Amino acid sequence: MFEFRRRALLRSAVIVGIAVATSSLPIEALSQQSSPPIVFAAASLKTALDAIAADWRKDTGKAIAISYASSSALARQVEQGAPADVFFSADLDWMDWLQQRNLIKTNTRETLLGNTLVLIAPADAAVSFKIAPGADLGAALGGSRLAVTEVKSTPAGKYTKSALEKLGMWAGVEKELAQADTVRAALAFVARGEARFGVVYATDAKAEPKVRVVDVFPTSSHEPIAYPVALTASSINPDALAFLAYLKTRDAGKRFVEQGFSILGQ
């Protein structure tokens, strides 16, 4: 009984959390599709995926409900029984984690996108820094903070720590981190001037006019940034598979590229 109630409460919480994704739909559209597919997506996908969802709605007349958070948080919600149809992760590890627990349909899994890791600063800040082995980023912070995502759990945080360690820069900043739950939250720290520098994906930096890219991390300093997508094992909504296919179309690819993603395999 306790497990049933826990799952019911979790489902309610998820539905409340994604209400904004469908609230702007015309009433007639909502009535035609009372139960839209639910997409759990990494926060760094928001700008591109919102545009693609709007295109999908225009092309098909159907809604898509999207919940954005860190890949780690979303994967754990799927494990706990959250009613997701599609999981779109910002790294391979969390997709592997779900696959090991038989929580995705492996025949639908595909690694779709790539990204780049960048160092950012407030757009109006007169600061500069060159990423290089042994460079003293800690001194460049000048008593401020380095905005990153959680380095122990989130994909962006893990890529960031890996890159800083490989470049010999980690020791100088380890105690100066402002860790956020998502890349968009870390981005906001810098945009508001609460951190002198931040490390985010290039796509997120492009989406925020109040920040600028100071330098780009060498791709050799971390594992390739890859975004896999798959249907969850519990998904039975036929529109979920159709939307998954839509993500691989040329039109969707243009949306991803516009935001700075690379289409893997192309």
PDB file of C-alpha atoms in Angstrom, residues 59-196:
ATOM      1  CA  ASP A  59       2.696  19.911 -37.669  1.00  0.00           C
ATOM      2  CA  THR A  60       0.561  17.337 -35.856  1.00  0.00           C
ATOM      3  CA  GLY A  61      -1.852  19.268 -33.651  1.00  0.00           C
ATOM      4  CA  LYS A  62      -0.653  17.220 -30.701  1.00  0.00           C
ATOM      5  CA  ALA A  63       0.887  18.272 -27.412  1.00  0.00           C
ATOM      6  CA  ILE A  64       4.122  17.200 -25.804  1.00  0.00           C
ATOM      7  CA  ALA A  65       4.677  17.620 -22.057  1.00  0.00           C
ATOM      8  CA  ILE A  66       8.325  18.213 -21.125  1.00  0.00           C
ATOM      9  CA  SER A  67       9.934  18.121 -17.683  1.00  0.00           C
ATOM     10  CA  TYR A  68      13.451  19.611 -17.500  1.00  0.00           C
ATOM     11  CA  ALA A  69      15.981  18.869 -14.775  1.00  0.00           C
ATOM     12  CA  SER A  70      19.408  17.328 -14.402  1.00  0.00           C
ATOM     13  CA  SER A  71      19.802  13.934 -16.061  1.00  0.00           C
ATOM     14  CA  SER A  72      20.626  12.382 -12.701  1.00  0.00           C
ATOM     15  CA  ALA A  73      17.441  13.675 -11.047  1.00  0.00           C
ATOM     16  CA  LEU A  74      15.268  12.604 -13.964  1.00  0.00           C
ATOM     17  CA  ALA A  75      16.785   9.124 -14.143  1.00  0.00           C
ATOM     18  CA  ARG A  76      16.117   8.591 -10.447  1.00  0.00           C
ATOM     19  CA  GLN A  77      12.531   9.746 -10.928  1.00  0.00           C
ATOM     20  CA  VAL A  78      12.082   7.197 -13.709  1.00  0.00           C
ATOM     21  CA  GLU A  79      13.423   4.497 -11.386  1.00  0.00           C
ATOM     22  CA  GLN A  80      10.899   5.570  -8.735  1.00  0.00           C
ATOM     23  CA  GLY A  81       8.003   5.166 -11.150  1.00  0.00           C
ATOM     24  CA  ALA A  82       7.548   8.643 -12.624  1.00  0.00           C
ATOM     25  CA  PRO A  83       5.319   8.459 -15.727  1.00  0.00           C
ATOM     26  CA  ALA A  84       7.888   9.421 -18.375  1.00  0.00           C
ATOM     27  CA  ASP A  85       7.597   8.176 -21.954  1.00  0.00           C
ATOM     28  CA  VAL A  86      10.909   9.521 -23.272  1.00  0.00           C
ATOM     29  CA  PHE A  87      14.217  10.044 -21.470  1.00  0.00           C
ATOM     30  CA  PHE A  88      16.682  12.458 -23.121  1.00  0.00           C
ATOM     31  CA  SER A  89      19.938  12.496 -21.178  1.00  0.00           C
ATOM     32  CA  ALA A  90      22.963  14.796 -21.281  1.00  0.00           C
ATOM     33  CA  ASP A  91      25.368  11.894 -20.901  1.00  0.00           C
ATOM     34  CA  LEU A  92      25.670   8.185 -21.539  1.00  0.00           C
ATOM     35  CA  ASP A  93      26.129   7.172 -17.907  1.00  0.00           C
ATOM     36  CA  TRP A  94      22.590   7.932 -16.755  1.00  0.00           C
ATOM     37  CA  MET A  95      21.084   6.258 -19.795  1.00  0.00           C
ATOM     38  CA  ASP A  96      23.285   3.227 -19.057  1.00  0.00           C
ATOM     39  CA  TRP A  97      22.083   3.367 -15.450  1.00  0.00           C
ATOM     40  CA  LEU A  98      18.464   3.065 -16.555  1.00  0.00           C
ATOM     41  CA  GLN A  99      19.290   0.405 -19.123  1.00  0.00           C
ATOM     42  CA  GLN A 100      20.999  -1.723 -16.482  1.00  0.00           C
ATOM     43  CA  ARG A 101      17.753  -1.611 -14.523  1.00  0.00           C
ATOM     44  CA  ASN A 102      15.663  -2.539 -17.584  1.00  0.00           C
ATOM     45  CA  LEU A 103      13.909   0.833 -17.454  1.00  0.00           C
ATOM     46  CA  ILE A 104      14.304   1.818 -21.117  1.00  0.00           C
ATOM     47  CA  LYS A 105      13.413   0.123 -24.394  1.00  0.00           C
ATOM     48  CA  THR A 106      16.911  -0.560 -25.628  1.00  0.00           C
ATOM     49  CA  ASN A 107      15.886  -0.976 -29.254  1.00  0.00           C
ATOM     50  CA  THR A 108      14.832   2.698 -29.297  1.00  0.00           C
ATOM     51  CA  ARG A 109      18.034   4.052 -27.761  1.00  0.00           C
ATOM     52  CA  GLU A 110      20.139   6.342 -29.919  1.00  0.00           C
ATOM     53  CA  THR A 111      22.927   8.814 -29.208  1.00  0.00           C
ATOM     54  CA  LEU A 112      21.666  11.862 -31.036  1.00  0.00           C
ATOM     55  CA  LEU A 113      23.624  15.002 -30.125  1.00  0.00           C
ATOM     56  CA  GLY A 114      27.002  16.354 -29.121  1.00  0.00           C
ATOM     57  CA  ASN A 115      27.999  19.524 -27.256  1.00  0.00           C
ATOM     58  CA  THR A 116      30.995  21.579 -26.118  1.00  0.00           C
ATOM     59  CA  LEU A 117      32.160  22.731 -22.691  1.00  0.00           C
ATOM     60  CA  VAL A 118      32.956  26.444 -22.312  1.00  0.00           C
ATOM     61  CA  LEU A 119      34.130  28.937 -19.728  1.00  0.00           C
ATOM     62  CA  ILE A 120      31.785  31.920 -19.422  1.00  0.00           C
ATOM     63  CA  ALA A 121      31.694  35.303 -17.704  1.00  0.00           C
ATOM     64  CA  PRO A 122      29.073  38.056 -17.393  1.00  0.00           C
ATOM     65  CA  ALA A 123      28.701  39.761 -20.780  1.00  0.00           C
ATOM     66  CA  ASP A 124      29.684  43.170 -19.405  1.00  0.00           C
ATOM     67  CA  ALA A 125      32.596  41.969 -17.260  1.00  0.00           C
ATOM     68  CA  ALA A 126      36.083  43.062 -18.350  1.00  0.00           C
ATOM     69  CA  VAL A 127      37.715  39.713 -17.594  1.00  0.00           C
ATOM     70  CA  SER A 128      39.679  37.253 -19.677  1.00  0.00           C
ATOM     71  CA  PHE A 129      41.258  33.854 -19.168  1.00  0.00           C
ATOM     72  CA  LYS A 130      43.039  31.371 -21.397  1.00  0.00           C
ATOM     73  CA  ILE A 131      42.383  27.698 -20.691  1.00  0.00           C
ATOM     74  CA  ALA A 132      45.711  25.874 -20.685  1.00  0.00           C
ATOM     75  CA  PRO A 133      47.426  23.139 -18.665  1.00  0.00           C
ATOM     76  CA  GLY A 134      48.328  24.524 -15.246  1.00  0.00           C
ATOM     77  CA  ALA A 135      46.537  27.852 -15.756  1.00  0.00           C
ATOM     78  CA  ASP A 136      45.557  29.425 -12.423  1.00  0.00           C
ATOM     79  CA  LEU A 137      41.790  29.829 -12.677  1.00  0.00           C
ATOM     80  CA  GLY A 138      41.575  30.125  -8.895  1.00  0.00           C
ATOM     81  CA  ALA A 139      43.615  33.334  -8.947  1.00  0.00           C
ATOM     82  CA  ALA A 140      41.543  34.667 -11.860  1.00  0.00           C
ATOM     83  CA  LEU A 141      38.404  34.290  -9.729  1.00  0.00           C
ATOM     84  CA  GLY A 142      39.691  37.085  -7.499  1.00  0.00           C
ATOM     85  CA  GLY A 143      37.757  35.912  -4.451  1.00  0.00           C
ATOM     86  CA  SER A 144      34.593  35.218  -6.425  1.00  0.00           C
ATOM     87  CA  ARG A 145      33.135  31.817  -7.302  1.00  0.00           C
ATOM     88  CA  LEU A 146      33.204  29.418 -10.221  1.00  0.00           C
ATOM     89  CA  ALA A 147      29.642  28.443 -11.137  1.00  0.00           C
ATOM     90  CA  VAL A 148      29.289  24.799 -12.105  1.00  0.00           C
ATOM     91  CA  THR A 149      26.713  22.041 -11.760  1.00  0.00           C
ATOM     92  CA  GLU A 150      26.971  19.343  -9.100  1.00  0.00           C
ATOM     93  CA  VAL A 151      30.309  17.695  -9.852  1.00  0.00           C
ATOM     94  CA  LYS A 152      29.443  14.342  -8.265  1.00  0.00           C
ATOM     95  CA  SER A 153      26.164  13.670 -10.031  1.00  0.00           C
ATOM     96  CA  THR A 154      25.287  15.877 -12.991  1.00  0.00           C
ATOM     97  CA  PRO A 155      26.776  15.233 -16.444  1.00  0.00           C
ATOM     98  CA  ALA A 156      28.012  18.817 -16.905  1.00  0.00           C
ATOM     99  CA  GLY A 157      29.576  18.757 -13.453  1.00  0.00           C
ATOM    100  CA  LYS A 158      31.383  15.508 -14.152  1.00  0.00           C
ATOM    101  CA  TYR A 159      32.670  16.783 -17.490  1.00  0.00           C
ATOM    102  CA  THR A 160      33.814  19.980 -15.773  1.00  0.00           C
ATOM    103  CA  LYS A 161      35.706  18.229 -12.986  1.00  0.00           C
ATOM    104  CA  SER A 162      37.303  15.832 -15.451  1.00  0.00           C
ATOM    105  CA  ALA A 163      38.487  18.686 -17.657  1.00  0.00           C
ATOM    106  CA  LEU A 164      39.846  20.754 -14.781  1.00  0.00           C
ATOM    107  CA  GLU A 165      41.657  17.750 -13.311  1.00  0.00           C
ATOM    108  CA  LYS A 166      43.212  16.770 -16.613  1.00  0.00           C
ATOM    109  CA  LEU A 167      44.393  20.340 -17.195  1.00  0.00           C
ATOM    110  CA  GLY A 168      45.827  20.599 -13.674  1.00  0.00           C
ATOM    111  CA  MET A 169      43.404  23.373 -12.713  1.00  0.00           C
ATOM    112  CA  TRP A 170      41.152  21.555 -10.252  1.00  0.00           C
ATOM    113  CA  ALA A 171      43.128  22.154  -7.044  1.00  0.00           C
ATOM    114  CA  GLY A 172      42.960  25.907  -7.551  1.00  0.00           C
ATOM    115  CA  VAL A 173      39.164  26.042  -7.784  1.00  0.00           C
ATOM    116  CA  GLU A 174      37.911  23.042  -5.795  1.00  0.00           C
ATOM    117  CA  LYS A 175      37.058  25.183  -2.750  1.00  0.00           C
ATOM    118  CA  GLU A 176      35.644  28.061  -4.813  1.00  0.00           C
ATOM    119  CA  LEU A 177      32.754  26.285  -6.504  1.00  0.00           C
ATOM    120  CA  ALA A 178      29.161  27.491  -6.582  1.00  0.00           C
ATOM    121  CA  GLN A 179      27.414  24.225  -7.429  1.00  0.00           C
ATOM    122  CA  ALA A 180      23.949  24.290  -8.992  1.00  0.00           C
ATOM    123  CA  ASP A 181      21.425  21.560  -9.713  1.00  0.00           C
ATOM    124  CA  THR A 182      21.318  22.226 -13.463  1.00  0.00           C
ATOM    125  CA  VAL A 183      23.361  23.949 -16.141  1.00  0.00           C
ATOM    126  CA  ARG A 184      20.695  26.627 -16.497  1.00  0.00           C
ATOM    127  CA  ALA A 185      20.972  27.403 -12.793  1.00  0.00           C
ATOM    128  CA  ALA A 186      24.771  27.691 -13.044  1.00  0.00           C
ATOM    129  CA  LEU A 187      24.287  29.909 -16.081  1.00  0.00           C
ATOM    130  CA  ALA A 188      22.001  32.176 -14.035  1.00  0.00           C
ATOM    131  CA  PHE A 189      24.676  32.622 -11.336  1.00  0.00           C
ATOM    132  CA  VAL A 190      26.989  34.121 -13.954  1.00  0.00           C
ATOM    133  CA  ALA A 191      24.282  36.086 -15.764  1.00  0.00           C
ATOM    134  CA  ARG A 192      23.380  37.810 -12.482  1.00  0.00           C
ATOM    135  CA  GLY A 193      27.032  38.540 -11.702  1.00  0.00           C
ATOM    136  CA  GLU A 194      27.050  36.267  -8.657  1.00  0.00           C
ATOM    137  CA  ALA A 195      30.051  34.347 -10.045  1.00  0.00           C
ATOM    138  CA  ARG A 196      32.960  35.770 -12.029  1.00  0.00           C
TER     139      ARG A 196
END
